[in-house]
Amino acid sequence: MGRVTGQDRDHQEWSLGIMALGGKLTSIDKSFSSLPYSGSVMGGGIRVAYLNGNVQHELDALIVAGRPKAEGYGNNMVEEVYGTADYTNLYQIAKPPGSSFNYSLGGAVNFLYGKRNYDDFINRYRSFEFSTSLSAAIELTYFFKGVRFSNRLMLPLLSVLVQPTFGSEKEENTRNTRAVAVPDFLRIKNRFGLSKEISRNHQFSIDYSWDYYRVEDPLPVKQASHLMSLAYSFGL
Amino acid sequence: MNRKTPAICFSWAMLPIAVAVLLLVSSGCEKAFDLKRPSSDPVAVFDEVWNVMNERYAMFSIKAVNWDDNYQRYRSLVSRDMTDHSLFRVISDMLESLEDGHVALFSDRDTGVYDNFYKAYPANFNYNIIFNNYLNKEYKESGPVIYKIVQNVGYIYYNSFVNDISDEQVNNLFRDIQGTKGLIIDVRSNPGGNSFNADRIFRHFIEEKALVKYELRKKGKGRNEFYDPEPYYLLPEGQPYTKPVVVLTNRACFSTCNDFVLYMSRLKNVTLVGDQTGGGGGVPHNYLAANGWRLRYTATITLSPDKTTIENGILPNRHIDISSLDELSGRDPILEKAFELVR
């Protein structure tokens, strides 16, 4: 059985992991084009987790970058950077008798940074969004033959969003900072993973995560990322 | 007794169901977030270009154009089965009605831009006449600038602010011309470009921090939704050139060239000679339409230090045109007047 079972209420454990990520990112920034820019991205991340009985704390941060192209017009490209940092606190609330499923509920603080530099656009070619969100989180885990399957869903409920001003040419102009909630800022983040202990205190995991977000007026932006990650973590 | 319980069987069956639900939710989210390519049929593209201009173009208060009327007039010419070439012409005609040289439409094969701001007027510039008859085919270069000292008067020609000049090149230039008794700066037919190049030259003419212009930026989608004007200052650089200066202009001096002439026109030792500049008092931005066409539009309004628009150009102190006879005779009366004024 994997080391993270959540079954031992006295069980405490720290772990640190490093990740390599790759996948696909698609974005539409309507200040520049209605066309989706789509392409591969790569990057890395770290994860720190603390398990104390039924309570799980996790901090993970990742960053990926690439040069997506305008769909159908591949000579138009954008340099894109996408990064997130999430602190998640989950409490195991249910483990049905005889079931290998665990259900956990909790909350998260999520940080998101998306930045785009459009090739061959004059004067105004940079855009970004930065958000800090309070989110609800739910996780479902399943243990089978030493492999831990998990799915974690996060839904930001209230956020502070920073974007450039409407006509700004300078990305550091942050006058457009505001508190937002659904539907002005809609985000859904999901991570599905498999992890297995390969030796005592050493774990290997594969995750598939997708992250969709949408910002409404005055600077509408939509982005979807699909990332696969390979992670190695060890107990501290 | 050890036996496989129904709960375990039930749990094992949950996994593929969970994965299927996950994939369904994922693809559902993709649709809900609408990240697919928009329609690129002629009607959709026309509406897109009109809307982008409606929300982002800064000059509606200056141009005598009713943009809503334009929609009605040009939209009636658009049909879903029209060719790309025909659509390009309709949209270009709509954009050209603004009479703004910064507004343009680019496709793989075509460019639509309003150029009557200079083509409808005398050219007032012939580089071959200057090179052969006034520079005698000799000059020095400092980066993109050519210059020569003629009878202790410096002549500088900067053909386009698209061509970058470094601080070092500017310093070398001004070191060379510092001892002259006057200076002629020829920016005729300079189509504009990088504003930092104009700034680098201008800074050598001021003795203290100077307010050179204001920029009005859009705050939102409303046609008259602007932030307060943002002042733009320049600091002096090097020993200032304070002797008489004549700046030569014509209608093809546009955009950053127009800004440069604005800066210079405020100095007491400067006289403008030639024809009024072509205008272009604003900063252009780009937009990529759903069919891959690229739109360029004016996104800000540049104002003089007196907060007046320079979109329609800057008038010279001395208006002189080069006639056909002058050209045939190999004369440039604008340049000749400049020499007369600095001597």
XYZ file of C-alpha atoms in Angstrom:
579
model
C 0.000 0.000 0.000
C 1.290 3.459 -0.738
C 2.704 5.446 2.121
C -0.014 8.065 1.935
C -3.061 6.230 3.164
C -4.713 8.707 5.419
C -5.742 5.783 7.568
C -3.394 6.382 10.509
C -4.573 9.382 12.457
C -1.176 9.728 14.145
C 0.716 9.554 10.861
C 2.817 12.666 10.076
C 4.995 13.072 7.080
C 6.772 15.753 5.067
C 7.694 15.217 1.455
C 9.375 17.188 -1.265
C 8.989 16.558 -4.958
C 10.277 17.871 -8.249
C 8.329 17.708 -11.480
C 8.971 17.862 -15.190
C 5.998 18.998 -17.223
C 4.931 19.143 -20.812
C 1.701 19.599 -22.631
C -0.475 21.867 -24.684
C -1.654 25.372 -24.039
C -4.355 27.272 -25.905
C -5.173 30.899 -25.294
C -7.380 33.599 -26.753
C -6.631 37.183 -25.784
C -9.293 39.264 -27.484
C -7.261 42.458 -27.153
C -4.981 41.016 -29.829
C -6.983 38.480 -31.803
C -10.066 36.284 -31.772
C -7.908 33.402 -32.992
C -6.789 30.779 -30.496
C -3.019 30.456 -30.196
C -2.187 26.848 -29.520
C 1.007 24.884 -29.029
C 3.248 22.829 -26.840
C 4.769 24.061 -23.609
C 7.365 22.621 -21.252
C 8.583 23.389 -17.815
C 9.062 22.228 -14.273
C 7.787 22.531 -10.764
C 8.147 21.620 -7.128
C 5.782 20.167 -4.590
C 5.956 20.201 -0.808
C 3.430 18.162 1.131
C 2.718 17.616 4.801
C 0.403 14.904 5.968
C -0.848 14.936 9.520
C -3.363 12.199 10.114
C -6.475 13.104 8.162
C -5.238 16.557 7.178
C -3.147 17.148 4.116
C -1.269 20.346 3.291
C 0.297 20.758 -0.071
C 2.160 23.564 -1.781
C 2.982 23.138 -5.416
C 4.339 25.538 -7.960
C 4.949 25.092 -11.644
C 5.954 27.129 -14.643
C 5.806 26.290 -18.327
C 6.640 28.226 -21.452
C 6.379 27.825 -25.199
C 5.590 29.510 -28.511
C 2.032 28.681 -29.487
C 0.852 29.573 -32.976
C -2.366 31.124 -34.242
C -4.578 28.250 -35.362
C -4.711 28.221 -39.141
C -2.137 31.014 -39.431
C 0.994 29.457 -38.041
C 3.305 32.288 -39.030
C 1.729 34.282 -36.183
C 3.232 33.209 -32.866
C 3.178 34.238 -29.255
C 5.768 33.687 -26.537
C 3.775 32.405 -23.647
C 4.589 31.806 -20.006
C 2.128 30.179 -17.636
C 2.735 29.585 -13.959
C 0.698 28.565 -10.953
C 1.274 28.165 -7.252
C -1.318 26.471 -5.063
C -1.544 25.942 -1.353
C -4.170 23.287 -0.683
C -5.500 22.148 2.656
C -7.634 18.995 2.557
C -9.404 17.112 5.287
C -10.409 13.522 4.764
C -14.108 13.452 5.456
C -15.223 10.006 4.479
C -13.975 6.561 3.856
C -16.890 4.234 3.230
C -16.499 0.921 5.059
C -14.869 -1.713 2.893
C -14.048 0.870 0.238
C -10.619 1.857 -0.985
C -11.901 5.328 -1.814
C -11.084 8.316 0.303
C -12.961 11.606 0.002
C -11.397 14.859 1.124
C -12.705 18.391 1.184
C -10.944 21.632 1.803
C -9.789 24.882 0.396
C -6.934 26.384 -1.472
C -5.154 29.621 -2.168
C -4.237 29.724 -5.824
C -1.890 32.020 -7.686
C -1.974 32.175 -11.451
C 0.284 34.054 -13.866
C -0.224 34.070 -17.612
C 1.939 36.230 -19.861
C 1.966 36.629 -23.626
C 4.320 38.486 -26.014
C 2.879 38.592 -29.529
C 5.384 38.434 -32.386
C 5.292 41.263 -34.906
C 2.699 43.350 -33.095
C 3.826 46.976 -32.937
C 3.851 49.104 -29.810
C 1.351 47.008 -27.866
C 2.424 43.353 -27.898
C 2.499 42.286 -24.262
C -0.321 41.160 -22.046
C -0.667 39.304 -18.778
C -3.012 38.347 -15.992
C -2.186 37.570 -12.394
C -4.756 36.246 -9.966
C -4.866 35.342 -6.311
C -7.879 33.185 -5.477
C -9.614 31.555 -2.567
C -10.912 28.228 -3.790
C -12.916 25.224 -2.799
C -11.128 21.916 -3.240
C -12.276 18.320 -3.353
C -10.142 15.241 -3.716
C -11.006 11.660 -4.383
C -8.350 9.007 -3.853
C -8.322 5.310 -4.507
C -5.721 2.776 -3.490
C -5.155 -0.344 -5.483
C -2.225 -2.693 -5.297
C 0.157 -0.090 -3.982
C -0.874 2.561 -6.489
C -2.618 5.670 -5.338
C -5.077 7.156 -7.823
C -6.228 10.629 -7.019
C -8.315 13.346 -8.559
C -8.327 16.845 -7.161
C -10.693 19.534 -8.375
C -10.328 23.195 -7.423
C -12.800 25.992 -8.062
C -11.750 29.558 -7.296
C -14.627 31.426 -5.694
C -13.192 34.854 -5.016
C -10.138 36.387 -6.627
C -8.046 39.502 -6.976
C -7.164 39.910 -10.624
C -4.460 42.114 -12.116
C -4.320 42.929 -15.811
C -2.821 45.784 -17.825
C -5.059 48.754 -18.491
C -7.219 48.722 -21.584
C -4.904 50.505 -24.009
C -1.636 50.132 -22.152
C 1.613 49.381 -23.935
C 3.430 48.698 -20.700
C 2.853 45.387 -18.984
C 3.852 46.854 -15.666
C 0.917 49.256 -15.726
C -1.324 47.607 -13.166
C -4.100 50.139 -12.785
C -6.565 47.456 -13.806
C -6.614 45.534 -10.500
C -9.959 44.368 -9.173
C -11.749 41.835 -7.010
C -13.669 39.342 -9.122
C -15.873 36.330 -8.660
C -17.665 33.909 -10.939
C -18.579 34.640 -13.750
C -16.241 37.628 -14.260
C -13.363 35.287 -13.537
C -14.132 31.611 -14.029
C -11.518 28.982 -13.419
C -11.570 25.219 -13.050
C -8.418 23.284 -12.236
C -8.234 19.523 -12.075
C -5.376 17.137 -11.428
C -5.589 13.398 -11.934
C -2.621 11.400 -10.745
C -1.109 8.039 -10.125
C 1.605 7.630 -7.554
C 3.560 4.680 -6.289
C 6.196 4.244 -3.689
C 9.290 2.831 -5.383
C 11.257 2.383 -2.193
C 10.895 3.491 1.394
C 10.228 7.262 1.412
C 10.691 7.583 -2.349
C 7.747 8.008 -4.649
C 7.177 8.367 -8.333
C 4.030 9.870 -9.795
C 2.398 10.763 -13.090
C -0.199 13.491 -13.208
C -2.496 14.830 -15.869
C -3.805 18.269 -15.070
C -6.028 20.650 -16.929
C -6.649 24.241 -16.037
C -9.245 26.428 -17.723
C -9.769 30.054 -16.982
C -11.768 32.845 -18.482
C -11.637 36.581 -17.795
C -14.491 38.764 -18.954
C -14.511 42.415 -19.973
C -12.811 44.766 -20.355
C -9.844 42.583 -21.386
C -11.343 39.170 -22.237
C -8.900 36.288 -22.031
C -9.464 32.543 -22.166
C -6.875 29.864 -21.623
C -6.772 26.102 -21.387
C -3.744 24.067 -20.439
C -3.352 20.310 -20.522
C -0.175 19.166 -18.822
C 1.394 15.817 -18.113
C 3.927 15.749 -15.334
C 6.394 13.250 -14.040
C 7.339 13.779 -10.436
C 9.808 12.300 -8.038
C 9.293 12.946 -4.360
C 10.924 11.829 -1.160
C 10.108 11.969 2.500
C 11.893 14.536 4.634
C -13.315 -16.138 6.236
C -11.547 -14.217 3.474
C -13.686 -13.519 0.437
C -13.930 -10.823 -2.165
C -16.596 -8.453 -0.950
C -19.051 -6.655 -3.241
C -17.618 -3.349 -1.994
C -14.203 -4.102 -3.531
C -15.753 -5.135 -6.874
C -17.815 -1.988 -6.795
C -14.684 0.124 -6.053
C -12.685 -1.401 -8.892
C -15.497 -0.673 -11.364
C -15.543 2.937 -10.199
C -12.106 3.654 -11.679
C -12.914 3.574 -15.412
C -16.150 5.391 -14.658
C -14.232 8.066 -12.828
C -11.781 8.403 -15.726
C -14.642 8.632 -18.227
C -16.369 11.292 -16.143
C -13.094 13.158 -15.911
C -12.584 13.168 -19.672
C -16.200 14.182 -20.262
C -15.931 17.076 -17.818
C -12.636 18.083 -19.409
C -14.047 18.169 -22.936
C -17.220 19.818 -21.665
C -15.101 22.526 -20.101
C -13.305 23.015 -23.396
C -16.651 23.729 -25.065
C -17.940 25.819 -22.178
C -14.830 27.983 -22.324
C -15.192 28.288 -26.106
C -11.612 28.056 -27.261
C -12.394 27.084 -30.810
C -11.569 29.096 -33.912
C -14.140 31.774 -34.666
C -15.970 31.967 -37.970
C -13.942 33.552 -40.750
C -16.737 34.038 -43.240
C -16.878 37.541 -44.813
C -19.733 38.783 -42.623
C -18.002 37.645 -39.422
C -14.690 39.228 -40.463
C -16.348 42.496 -41.426
C -18.177 42.662 -38.091
C -14.989 41.791 -36.224
C -12.960 44.580 -37.867
C -15.751 47.112 -37.400
C -16.099 46.143 -33.712
C -12.379 46.283 -32.982
C -12.219 49.745 -34.491
C -15.358 50.747 -32.604
C -13.851 49.725 -29.284
C -10.173 50.560 -29.732
C -9.745 53.314 -32.323
C -8.940 56.544 -30.508
C -9.582 59.203 -33.143
C -13.371 59.240 -33.604
C -13.670 62.622 -31.875
C -11.156 64.094 -34.354
C -12.284 62.449 -37.590
C -15.449 63.670 -39.247
C -16.809 60.159 -39.697
C -19.955 58.591 -38.288
C -18.763 55.079 -37.574
C -22.285 53.737 -37.084
C -23.309 55.062 -40.505
C -20.195 53.408 -41.922
C -21.399 50.080 -40.604
C -24.719 50.404 -42.412
C -23.158 51.637 -45.641
C -20.371 49.075 -45.960
C -22.101 46.108 -44.338
C -24.673 46.168 -47.152
C -21.825 45.441 -49.574
C -20.771 42.277 -47.754
C -22.133 38.818 -48.489
C -21.134 35.391 -47.240
C -20.107 34.184 -50.703
C -17.961 37.142 -51.705
C -14.285 36.646 -52.561
C -11.448 37.568 -50.238
C -10.346 40.262 -52.680
C -13.780 41.871 -52.719
C -14.086 41.743 -48.942
C -10.626 43.284 -48.623
C -11.680 46.182 -50.839
C -14.891 46.818 -48.893
C -13.157 46.810 -45.509
C -10.254 48.901 -46.848
C -12.651 51.468 -48.257
C -14.419 51.650 -44.895
C -11.113 52.130 -43.081
C -9.833 54.671 -45.599
C -12.902 56.823 -44.973
C -11.214 57.737 -41.679
C -8.399 59.386 -43.661
C -5.850 58.172 -41.143
C -2.464 57.067 -42.416
C -1.979 54.889 -39.332
C -5.045 52.790 -40.139
C -4.302 49.914 -42.479
C -5.343 46.412 -43.415
C -2.816 43.759 -44.446
C -3.437 40.407 -46.060
C -0.935 38.021 -47.667
C -1.444 39.723 -51.022
C -2.784 43.186 -50.345
C -2.267 46.304 -48.300
C -5.002 48.842 -47.797
C -3.850 52.156 -46.353
C -4.856 55.775 -46.697
C -1.978 57.665 -48.293
C -3.625 60.788 -49.632
C -2.248 62.693 -46.663
C 0.900 63.092 -48.801
C 0.079 61.791 -52.290
C -2.449 64.549 -52.907
C 0.257 67.189 -52.412
C 3.563 68.153 -54.044
C 6.385 65.837 -53.046
C 8.670 68.771 -52.161
C 11.676 66.492 -51.852
C 14.124 64.964 -54.300
C 17.076 63.227 -52.680
C 19.025 62.949 -55.969
C 18.997 66.738 -56.395
C 20.308 67.194 -52.862
C 22.932 64.458 -53.218
C 24.212 65.599 -56.632
C 23.844 69.373 -56.498
C 24.153 70.331 -52.828
C 26.195 67.587 -51.216
C 28.321 67.103 -54.352
C 28.054 63.367 -53.852
C 29.997 63.551 -50.589
C 28.756 63.146 -47.072
C 29.506 61.501 -43.759
C 27.397 58.933 -42.009
C 26.543 58.347 -38.394
C 24.298 55.333 -38.261
C 21.251 55.987 -40.463
C 21.922 59.744 -40.603
C 23.902 61.359 -43.412
C 25.395 64.777 -42.860
C 27.787 67.328 -44.267
C 29.109 70.709 -43.236
C 28.651 73.183 -46.082
C 30.129 76.668 -45.599
C 30.087 76.141 -41.822
C 26.414 75.125 -41.876
C 25.581 71.572 -40.894
C 23.115 69.625 -43.041
C 21.619 66.465 -41.541
C 19.265 64.109 -43.340
C 17.403 61.382 -41.400
C 15.439 59.378 -43.940
C 13.355 57.220 -41.582
C 12.996 56.806 -37.839
C 12.492 53.096 -38.521
C 16.295 52.999 -38.840
C 17.730 53.015 -35.341
C 20.432 55.400 -34.236
C 22.411 54.697 -31.090
C 23.325 57.168 -28.360
C 26.964 56.851 -29.428
C 26.140 57.650 -33.052
C 24.117 60.687 -32.003
C 26.941 61.889 -29.744
C 29.464 61.499 -32.595
C 27.188 63.462 -34.915
C 26.752 66.360 -32.527
C 30.436 66.398 -31.695
C 31.157 66.900 -35.385
C 28.612 69.672 -35.960
C 29.068 71.495 -32.664
C 31.296 74.196 -34.212
C 28.898 75.122 -37.034
C 27.081 78.443 -37.105
C 23.752 76.847 -37.950
C 22.082 73.542 -38.610
C 19.609 72.221 -41.179
C 17.739 69.062 -40.203
C 15.995 67.510 -43.178
C 13.185 65.112 -42.228
C 11.242 65.399 -45.459
C 9.607 62.126 -46.515
C 10.536 60.528 -43.193
C 7.590 58.147 -42.655
C 8.173 57.811 -38.912
C 9.154 54.719 -36.912
C 10.778 54.263 -33.534
C 10.023 57.272 -31.347
C 13.190 56.695 -29.281
C 15.257 57.682 -32.317
C 13.508 61.042 -32.488
C 13.972 61.467 -28.731
C 17.714 60.783 -29.021
C 18.185 63.547 -31.575
C 15.918 66.085 -29.846
C 17.624 65.739 -26.457
C 20.704 67.450 -27.904
C 18.754 70.686 -28.427
C 17.426 71.275 -24.907
C 19.110 72.653 -21.826
C 16.620 71.385 -19.252
C 13.839 68.819 -18.821
C 11.177 69.543 -21.430
C 7.508 68.625 -21.685
C 7.240 67.584 -25.337
C 3.743 66.104 -25.657
C 0.801 64.437 -23.965
C -0.606 61.007 -24.769
C -4.319 60.252 -24.399
C -4.877 56.532 -23.844
C -8.137 54.655 -23.964
C -9.609 53.564 -20.693
C -12.333 51.327 -22.046
C -14.466 50.398 -25.002
C -16.432 53.649 -25.206
C -15.414 55.863 -28.101
C -14.612 58.743 -25.780
C -13.387 56.764 -22.813
C -9.888 58.062 -22.052
C -7.575 58.421 -19.111
C -6.308 61.903 -18.267
C -3.562 63.029 -20.677
C -0.200 61.565 -19.716
C 2.701 64.038 -19.982
C 5.869 62.955 -21.746
C 9.145 64.599 -20.791
C 12.629 64.446 -22.260
C 15.875 65.211 -20.490
C 18.784 67.011 -22.113
C 21.774 65.071 -23.338
C 25.253 66.459 -23.951
C 26.063 70.039 -24.748
C 22.877 71.569 -26.192
C 22.980 72.954 -29.734
C 21.544 76.445 -29.383
C 22.513 78.090 -32.670
C 19.921 78.676 -35.432
C 18.262 75.518 -36.654
C 15.987 75.030 -39.665
C 13.889 71.887 -39.914
C 12.733 70.922 -43.420
C 9.343 69.254 -43.674
C 6.860 68.015 -46.222
C 3.553 66.142 -46.256
C 5.265 62.765 -46.149
C 6.769 63.546 -42.738
C 4.459 61.375 -40.693
C 3.933 59.809 -37.270
C 7.200 59.895 -35.281
C 8.528 62.460 -37.769
C 5.447 64.561 -37.003
C 6.219 64.215 -33.281
C 9.846 65.243 -33.849
C 8.776 68.353 -35.727
C 6.367 69.152 -32.880
C 9.211 68.945 -30.350
C 11.548 71.088 -32.472
C 8.858 73.677 -33.301
C 8.656 74.621 -29.602
C 12.293 75.752 -29.492
C 13.048 79.436 -29.954
C 16.039 78.883 -32.246
C 14.118 76.639 -34.658
C 12.319 77.596 -37.893
C 10.193 75.152 -39.891
C 10.467 75.451 -43.677
C 8.692 73.548 -46.412
C 5.178 72.115 -46.385
C 3.124 71.129 -43.368
C 3.743 67.667 -42.019
C 1.451 64.748 -42.820
C 0.171 64.320 -39.273
C -0.284 60.904 -37.670
C -0.637 62.131 -34.110
C -1.186 58.882 -32.285
C 0.351 55.488 -31.649
C -0.728 52.529 -33.807
C -1.521 49.073 -32.459
C -2.244 45.773 -34.233
C -5.039 43.208 -34.252
C -5.147 39.822 -36.004
C -8.566 39.070 -37.495
C -10.199 35.629 -37.661
C -9.116 35.168 -41.299
C -5.478 36.045 -40.616
C -5.667 39.613 -41.882
C -3.822 42.124 -39.776
C -5.434 45.403 -38.807
C -3.454 48.457 -37.749
C -5.332 51.196 -35.945
C -4.550 54.376 -34.027
C -4.882 53.580 -30.344
C -3.931 56.882 -28.700
C -4.148 60.612 -29.349
C -0.937 62.630 -29.203
C -1.386 66.204 -28.004
C 1.004 69.127 -28.084
C 2.147 70.671 -24.789
C -0.806 73.057 -25.303
C -3.067 69.980 -25.435
C -4.027 70.453 -29.071
C -4.134 67.571 -31.506
C -1.352 67.181 -34.084
C -3.244 64.579 -36.107
C -3.574 66.928 -39.094
C 0.056 67.983 -39.140
C 2.194 70.915 -38.105
C 2.335 74.077 -40.178
C 5.717 75.415 -41.237
C 6.878 78.931 -40.396
C 7.778 79.388 -44.071
C 5.678 77.551 -46.630
C 7.642 76.788 -49.784
C 6.833 74.314 -52.534
C 9.241 72.864 -55.094
C 7.793 73.417 -58.539
C 8.276 71.152 -61.548
C 10.537 73.789 -63.030
C 12.668 73.810 -59.870
C 13.060 70.051 -60.145
C 13.938 70.196 -63.804
C 16.507 72.849 -62.997
C 17.960 70.694 -60.234
C 17.007 73.198 -57.514
C 15.630 72.694 -54.044
C 14.246 76.093 -52.972
C 13.273 74.708 -49.562
C 16.882 73.800 -48.853
C 18.108 77.078 -50.300
C 15.801 79.071 -48.013
C 17.128 77.062 -45.068
C 20.733 77.988 -45.919
C 19.658 81.607 -46.265
C 17.987 81.609 -42.856
C 20.888 80.098 -40.928
C 23.439 82.351 -42.578
